[in-house]
CSV table of C-alpha atoms in Angstrom, one decimal:
chain,number,residue,atom,x,y,z
A,827,MET,CA,-10.1,1.1,68.1
A,828,ASN,CA,-9.4,-2.3,66.5
A,829,ARG,CA,-11.7,-5.2,65.8
A,830,THR,CA,-11.1,-8.8,64.7
A,831,VAL,CA,-12.0,-9.8,61.2
A,832,LYS,CA,-12.5,-13.4,59.9
A,833,THR,CA,-11.9,-14.2,56.3
A,834,PRO,CA,-14.9,-16.3,55.1
A,835,GLN,CA,-12.9,-18.5,52.7
A,836,ASN,CA,-15.1,-21.5,53.3
A,837,LEU,CA,-18.2,-19.6,52.2
A,838,GLN,CA,-16.4,-18.2,49.2
A,839,ALA,CA,-15.3,-21.7,48.2
A,840,ALA,CA,-18.7,-23.1,48.7
A,841,GLY,CA,-20.3,-20.4,46.6
A,842,ALA,CA,-17.8,-20.8,43.8
A,843,ALA,CA,-18.3,-24.6,43.8
A,844,ALA,CA,-22.1,-24.1,43.7
A,845,VAL,CA,-21.7,-21.9,40.6
A,846,THR,CA,-19.4,-24.4,39.0
A,847,VAL,CA,-21.9,-27.3,39.6
A,848,LEU,CA,-24.7,-25.3,38.1
A,849,LEU,CA,-22.8,-24.2,35.0
A,850,TRP,CA,-21.3,-27.7,34.3
A,851,ALA,CA,-24.7,-29.2,34.7
A,852,SER,CA,-26.1,-26.7,32.2
A,853,ALA,CA,-23.4,-27.9,29.7
A,854,PHE,CA,-25.0,-31.3,29.5
A,855,VAL,CA,-28.3,-29.6,28.4
A,856,ALA,CA,-26.4,-27.5,25.8
A,857,ILE,CA,-24.5,-30.5,24.4
A,858,ARG,CA,-27.9,-32.2,23.8
A,859,HIS,CA,-28.7,-29.4,21.4
A,860,VAL,CA,-25.5,-29.5,19.4
A,861,GLY,CA,-24.5,-33.1,19.5
A,862,THR,CA,-26.2,-33.9,16.2
A,863,GLU,CA,-24.6,-31.0,14.3
A,864,PHE,CA,-21.0,-31.1,15.7
A,865,SER,CA,-18.6,-34.0,15.9
A,866,ALA,CA,-16.7,-34.7,19.2
A,867,GLY,CA,-13.4,-33.1,18.2
A,868,ALA,CA,-15.0,-30.1,16.5
A,869,LEU,CA,-17.2,-29.4,19.4
A,870,ALA,CA,-14.3,-29.6,21.8
A,871,LEU,CA,-12.2,-27.2,19.7
A,872,ALA,CA,-15.0,-24.7,19.3
A,873,ARG,CA,-15.8,-24.7,23.0
A,874,LEU,CA,-12.1,-24.3,24.0
A,875,LEU,CA,-11.5,-21.6,21.4
A,876,VAL,CA,-14.4,-19.5,22.7
A,877,GLY,CA,-13.4,-20.1,26.3
A,878,SER,CA,-9.7,-19.1,25.6
A,879,ILE,CA,-10.8,-15.9,23.8
A,880,ALA,CA,-13.2,-14.9,26.6
A,881,LEU,CA,-10.7,-15.6,29.4
A,882,GLY,CA,-7.9,-13.9,27.5
A,883,ALA,CA,-10.0,-10.8,26.9
A,884,LEU,CA,-10.9,-10.7,30.6
A,885,LEU,CA,-7.3,-11.1,31.7
A,886,PHE,CA,-5.8,-8.5,29.5
A,887,ILE,CA,-8.5,-5.9,29.9
A,888,ARG,CA,-8.7,-6.1,33.7
A,889,ARG,CA,-6.0,-4.2,35.6
A,890,PRO,CA,-4.9,-5.0,39.2
A,891,ALA,CA,-6.2,-2.3,41.6
A,892,GLY,CA,-4.4,-1.5,44.8
A,893,PRO,CA,-1.1,-2.5,46.3
A,894,THR,CA,-2.4,-5.7,47.9
A,895,VAL,CA,-3.7,-7.3,44.7
A,896,ARG,CA,-1.6,-10.0,43.3
A,897,THR,CA,0.0,-8.8,40.0
A,898,ARG,CA,0.0,-11.0,37.0
A,899,LYS,CA,3.2,-12.8,36.2
A,900,TRP,CA,4.2,-15.3,33.6
A,901,PRO,CA,4.5,-18.9,34.9
A,902,ALA,CA,7.9,-20.1,36.0
A,903,LYS,CA,9.6,-23.1,34.4
A,904,ARG,CA,8.4,-25.4,37.2
A,905,ASP,CA,4.8,-24.4,36.5
A,906,TRP,CA,4.7,-25.5,32.9
A,907,PRO,CA,4.7,-29.3,33.4
A,908,PRO,CA,1.6,-29.3,35.5
A,909,LEU,CA,0.0,-26.6,33.2
A,910,LEU,CA,0.6,-28.8,30.2
A,911,ALA,CA,-0.8,-31.8,32.1
A,912,CYS,CA,-3.9,-29.9,33.1
A,913,GLY,CA,-4.4,-28.3,29.6
A,914,LEU,CA,-3.7,-31.4,27.5
A,915,LEU,CA,-5.6,-33.9,29.7
A,916,TRP,CA,-8.4,-32.1,31.4
A,917,PHE,CA,-9.3,-29.6,28.7
A,918,GLY,CA,-8.1,-31.5,25.7
A,919,VAL,CA,-8.4,-35.2,26.1
A,920,TYR,CA,-11.3,-35.1,28.5
A,921,ASN,CA,-13.6,-33.0,26.3
A,922,VAL,CA,-12.9,-35.0,23.1
A,923,ALA,CA,-13.2,-38.4,24.9
A,924,LEU,CA,-16.4,-37.5,26.7
A,925,ASN,CA,-18.0,-36.1,23.6
A,926,ALA,CA,-17.1,-39.2,21.6
A,927,ALA,CA,-18.2,-41.5,24.4
A,928,GLU,CA,-21.7,-39.9,24.6
A,929,ARG,CA,-22.2,-40.8,20.9
A,930,ARG,CA,-21.7,-44.4,21.8
A,931,LEU,CA,-23.3,-44.8,25.2
A,932,ASP,CA,-26.5,-43.8,26.7
A,933,ALA,CA,-26.4,-40.9,29.3
A,934,GLY,CA,-26.8,-43.2,32.3
A,935,THR,CA,-23.9,-45.5,31.5
A,936,ALA,CA,-21.7,-42.5,30.6
A,937,ALA,CA,-22.6,-40.8,33.9
A,938,MET,CA,-21.8,-44.0,35.9
A,939,VAL,CA,-18.4,-44.5,34.3
A,940,VAL,CA,-17.2,-40.9,34.2
A,941,HIS,CA,-18.1,-40.3,37.8
A,942,ILE,CA,-15.3,-42.5,39.0
A,943,ALA,CA,-13.3,-39.3,38.5
A,944,PRO,CA,-14.1,-37.8,41.9
A,945,LEU,CA,-12.9,-41.0,43.6
A,946,LEU,CA,-9.7,-40.9,41.6
A,947,ILE,CA,-9.2,-37.3,42.5
A,948,ALA,CA,-9.5,-38.2,46.2
A,949,VAL,CA,-7.0,-41.0,45.9
A,950,LEU,CA,-4.5,-39.0,43.8
A,951,ALA,CA,-4.8,-36.0,46.1
A,952,GLY,CA,-4.3,-38.1,49.1
A,953,LEU,CA,-1.2,-39.8,47.7
A,954,THR,CA,0.5,-36.8,45.9
A,955,LEU,CA,-0.8,-33.7,47.6
A,956,GLY,CA,-0.6,-34.8,51.1
A,957,GLU,CA,-4.4,-34.4,51.7
A,958,GLY,CA,-4.7,-37.8,53.3
A,959,PHE,CA,-7.9,-39.8,53.4
A,960,PRO,CA,-10.4,-38.2,55.8
A,961,ARG,CA,-13.1,-40.6,56.9
A,962,GLN,CA,-15.9,-38.2,56.0
A,963,LEU,CA,-14.6,-37.7,52.5
A,964,VAL,CA,-14.2,-41.4,51.9
A,965,VAL,CA,-17.6,-42.3,53.2
A,966,GLY,CA,-19.3,-39.4,51.6
A,967,SER,CA,-17.7,-40.1,48.2
A,968,LEU,CA,-18.8,-43.7,48.3
A,969,VAL,CA,-22.4,-42.8,49.2
A,970,ALA,CA,-22.5,-40.1,46.5
A,971,PHE,CA,-21.1,-42.6,43.9
A,972,GLY,CA,-23.9,-45.0,45.0
A,973,GLY,CA,-26.4,-42.2,44.1
A,974,VAL,CA,-24.8,-41.8,40.7
A,975,LEU,CA,-25.2,-45.6,40.1
A,976,LEU,CA,-28.9,-45.2,40.9
A,977,ILE,CA,-29.2,-42.3,38.5
A,978,GLY,CA,-27.3,-44.2,35.8
A,979,THR,CA,-29.4,-47.4,36.3
A,980,SER,CA,-32.6,-45.4,35.9
A,981,THR,CA,-31.5,-43.7,32.7
A,982,SER,CA,-29.5,-46.6,31.1
A,983,THR,CA,-30.9,-48.4,28.1
A,984,GLY,CA,-29.0,-51.6,29.1
A,985,GLY,CA,-26.5,-51.5,26.3
A,986,ALA,CA,-22.9,-50.6,26.7
A,987,GLU,CA,-20.4,-50.4,23.8
A,988,THR,CA,-16.9,-51.4,24.9
A,989,TRP,CA,-15.2,-48.5,23.1
A,990,GLY,CA,-17.6,-46.1,24.6
A,991,VAL,CA,-16.8,-47.4,28.1
A,992,VAL,CA,-13.1,-47.1,27.4
A,993,LEU,CA,-13.5,-43.5,26.3
A,994,CYS,CA,-15.4,-42.7,29.5
A,995,VAL,CA,-12.6,-44.2,31.6
A,996,ILE,CA,-10.0,-42.2,29.6
A,997,ALA,CA,-12.1,-39.1,30.3
A,998,ALA,CA,-12.3,-39.8,34.0
A,999,ILE,CA,-8.6,-40.4,34.4
A,1000,SER,CA,-7.7,-37.3,32.4
A,1001,TYR,CA,-10.1,-35.3,34.5
A,1002,ALA,CA,-8.6,-36.6,37.8
A,1003,VAL,CA,-5.0,-36.1,36.8
A,1004,GLY,CA,-5.8,-32.6,35.4
A,1005,VAL,CA,-7.4,-31.5,38.7
A,1006,VAL,CA,-4.5,-32.8,40.8
A,1007,SER,CA,-2.0,-31.1,38.5
A,1008,GLN,CA,-3.9,-27.8,38.7
A,1009,LYS,CA,-4.1,-27.6,42.5
A,1010,PRO,CA,-0.4,-26.7,43.3
A,1011,LEU,CA,-0.4,-24.0,40.5
A,1012,LEU,CA,-3.2,-22.1,42.3
A,1013,ASP,CA,-0.8,-21.4,45.2
A,1014,ARG,CA,1.5,-19.5,42.9
A,1015,LEU,CA,-0.7,-18.1,40.1
A,1016,PRO,CA,-4.2,-16.4,39.8
A,1017,ALA,CA,-7.1,-18.8,39.2
A,1018,ALA,CA,-8.2,-17.0,36.0
A,1019,GLN,CA,-4.7,-17.1,34.6
A,1020,VAL,CA,-4.3,-20.8,35.2
A,1021,THR,CA,-7.7,-21.5,33.7
A,1022,TRP,CA,-6.9,-19.4,30.6
A,1023,LEU,CA,-3.5,-21.0,30.0
A,1024,ALA,CA,-4.9,-24.5,30.5
A,1025,CYS,CA,-7.8,-23.8,28.2
A,1026,THR,CA,-5.5,-22.4,25.5
A,1027,ILE,CA,-3.3,-25.4,25.7
A,1028,GLY,CA,-6.3,-27.6,25.3
A,1029,ALA,CA,-7.5,-25.6,22.3
A,1030,VAL,CA,-4.1,-25.9,20.7
A,1031,SER,CA,-4.1,-29.7,21.2
A,1032,CYS,CA,-7.5,-29.9,19.4
A,1033,LEU,CA,-6.4,-27.9,16.3
A,1034,PRO,CA,-6.2,-31.1,14.2
A,1035,PHE,CA,-10.1,-31.0,14.4
A,1036,ALA,CA,-10.1,-27.5,12.7
A,1037,PRO,CA,-11.1,-28.7,9.2
A,1038,ALA,CA,-14.0,-30.6,10.6
A,1039,LEU,CA,-15.1,-27.6,12.7
A,1040,PHE,CA,-15.0,-25.2,9.6
A,1041,HIS,CA,-17.1,-27.7,7.6
A,1042,GLU,CA,-19.6,-28.2,10.4
A,1043,LEU,CA,-20.0,-24.5,11.1
A,1044,ARG,CA,-21.1,-24.0,7.5
A,1045,THR,CA,-23.9,-26.4,7.9
A,1046,ALA,CA,-24.9,-25.9,11.5
A,1047,SER,CA,-28.0,-23.9,12.5
A,1048,ALA,CA,-27.7,-20.5,14.1
A,1049,ALA,CA,-29.2,-21.9,17.4
A,1050,SER,CA,-26.5,-24.6,17.6
A,1051,ILE,CA,-23.7,-22.1,17.0
A,1052,TRP,CA,-25.0,-19.9,19.8
A,1053,TRP,CA,-25.2,-23.0,22.1
A,1054,VAL,CA,-21.5,-23.6,21.3
A,1055,VAL,CA,-20.7,-20.0,22.1
A,1056,TYR,CA,-22.5,-20.5,25.4
A,1057,LEU,CA,-20.6,-23.7,26.2
A,1058,GLY,CA,-17.3,-21.9,25.6
A,1059,ALA,CA,-18.1,-18.6,27.4
A,1060,VAL,CA,-20.1,-19.9,30.4
A,1061,PRO,CA,-19.5,-23.5,31.5
A,1062,THR,CA,-15.9,-23.4,30.2
A,1063,ALA,CA,-14.6,-19.8,30.8
A,1064,LEU,CA,-16.6,-19.0,33.8
A,1065,GLY,CA,-17.3,-22.5,35.2
A,1066,PHE,CA,-13.6,-23.5,35.2
A,1067,THR,CA,-12.6,-20.2,36.7
A,1068,THR,CA,-15.0,-20.5,39.6
A,1069,TRP,CA,-13.8,-24.1,40.0
A,1070,ALA,CA,-10.1,-22.9,40.2
A,1071,PHE,CA,-11.2,-20.2,42.7
A,1072,ALA,CA,-12.8,-22.8,44.9
A,1073,LEU,CA,-9.9,-25.3,44.5
A,1074,ARG,CA,-7.5,-22.8,45.7
A,1075,ARG,CA,-9.4,-22.5,49.0
A,1076,THR,CA,-10.2,-26.1,49.7
A,1077,THR,CA,-8.8,-29.6,49.2
A,1078,ALA,CA,-9.0,-31.3,45.8
A,1079,GLY,CA,-10.6,-34.4,47.3
A,1080,ARG,CA,-13.4,-32.5,49.0
A,1081,LEU,CA,-14.1,-30.2,46.0
A,1082,GLY,CA,-14.0,-33.2,43.6
A,1083,ALA,CA,-16.8,-34.8,45.7
A,1084,THR,CA,-19.1,-31.8,45.0
A,1085,THR,CA,-19.1,-32.7,41.3
A,1086,TYR,CA,-21.4,-35.7,42.2
A,1087,LEU,CA,-24.1,-33.0,42.3
A,1088,VAL,CA,-23.6,-32.3,38.6
A,1089,PRO,CA,-25.8,-35.1,37.3
A,1090,VAL,CA,-28.4,-34.2,40.0
A,1091,VAL,CA,-28.6,-30.6,38.8
A,1092,ALA,CA,-28.5,-31.7,35.2
A,1093,ILE,CA,-31.6,-33.9,35.8
A,1094,VAL,CA,-33.4,-30.8,37.3
A,1095,LEU,CA,-32.4,-28.6,34.4
A,1096,ALA,CA,-33.4,-31.2,31.8
A,1097,TRP,CA,-36.7,-31.6,33.5
A,1098,ALA,CA,-37.3,-27.8,33.6
A,1099,LEU,CA,-35.9,-26.9,30.2
A,1100,LEU,CA,-36.4,-30.0,28.0
A,1101,GLY,CA,-39.4,-31.5,29.6
A,1102,GLU,CA,-37.5,-34.7,30.4
A,1103,ARG,CA,-39.3,-36.1,33.4
A,1104,PRO,CA,-36.9,-38.1,35.6
A,1105,ALA,CA,-37.6,-41.6,36.8
A,1106,ALA,CA,-38.4,-42.1,40.5
A,1107,LEU,CA,-35.1,-44.1,40.8
A,1108,ALA,CA,-33.2,-41.1,39.4
A,1109,LEU,CA,-34.8,-38.8,42.0
A,1110,ALA,CA,-33.8,-41.3,44.7
A,1111,GLY,CA,-30.3,-41.4,43.3
A,1112,GLY,CA,-30.2,-37.6,43.4
A,1113,ALA,CA,-31.2,-37.6,47.1
A,1114,VAL,CA,-28.4,-40.1,47.9
A,1115,CYS,CA,-25.9,-37.9,46.0
A,1116,LEU,CA,-27.0,-34.9,48.1
A,1117,ILE,CA,-26.5,-37.0,51.3
A,1118,GLY,CA,-23.1,-38.2,50.2
A,1119,VAL,CA,-21.8,-34.8,49.3
A,1120,SER,CA,-23.1,-33.4,52.6
A,1121,ILE,CA,-21.1,-36.1,54.4
A,1122,SER,CA,-18.0,-35.5,52.3
A,1123,ARG,CA,-18.1,-31.7,53.0
A,1124,ARG,CA,-18.1,-32.2,56.8
A,1125,ARG,CA,-14.9,-31.4,58.7
A,1126,SER,CA,-13.4,-33.6,61.3
A,1127,ARG,CA,-13.1,-32.3,64.9
A,1128,SER,CA,-9.4,-31.5,64.3
A,1129,GLU,CA,-10.2,-29.7,61.1
A,1130,ARG,CA,-13.0,-27.7,62.8
A,1131,SER,CA,-10.6,-26.7,65.6
A,1132,THR,CA,-8.1,-25.4,63.1
A,1133,ALA,CA,-10.7,-23.6,61.1
A,1134,GLU,CA,-12.2,-22.0,64.2
A,1135,ALA,CA,-8.9,-20.5,65.2
A,1136,PRO,CA,-9.4,-16.9,64.1
A,1137,THR,CA,-7.2,-15.2,61.6
A,1138,LEU,CA,-6.6,-11.8,63.1
A,1139,SER,CA,-6.2,-8.6,61.2
A,1140,THR,CA,-6.5,-5.1,62.6
A,1141,VAL,CA,-9.0,-2.7,61.1
A,1142,ASP,CA,-9.0,0.8,62.3
A,1143,ALA,CA,-12.5,1.8,63.4
């Protein structure tokens, strides 16, 4: 006797995206603890080194089980240009630029500028990956960005250093190009392998900051060092892997829009863990972000019809 089985890829992608949002939001809380003891480049290098070691250990210890599991293979020549773009830009340039920007700007201004990235992802994915510009995604992204503006306005001190804004724009562009470069790789390579290689490339690009890292490790407190380990092992190694897992199962534009939830969750975590009570305008902005992401995640009627067409597989009862 046979029965029909549907693969719940949408639920898997949504769950992985939710984990990513939570972990990336927690990174903002962790950075608050270490920002006074580690410089921008040193913090990026330490975080990426820990992430690369953790992912490498996981990859080389784990063994594929069963004939249907995709076996590991070294990337082909055509895979290296997008891998280098992802590693250098998203893992390397993005981390250093954002760390440096947050030392020049208040959190609100930084959040407003950096969160042009999901809009850039939607545009680049529509132009280069053939994802198009679904109305729900465009409208939802704009609504969510409006929520980010409300959050930024409520937490901004009113001052914006030009170089800090430039660094945030560099971080946003690097983030968007990195994501769009990563997407095609996930059709050919396992998510964990892509994340490890990109993280390792980013770590290598940050090696010029090694002398500063060695010096700062000698003077840093044990608590700050453990926070750095957390940043590398959890938001980086695990968070970027769950992101890649979700990206493989959905469009870059739609998944990028979910990152508008990161500042919302960061506000909640800072409130719970650091006692930083958010302003009413920030709470309103969070609500707008939730609405915008909800709109962006909706599927059009044609998309729903395609998704509802069952993928059949026979399972012997």
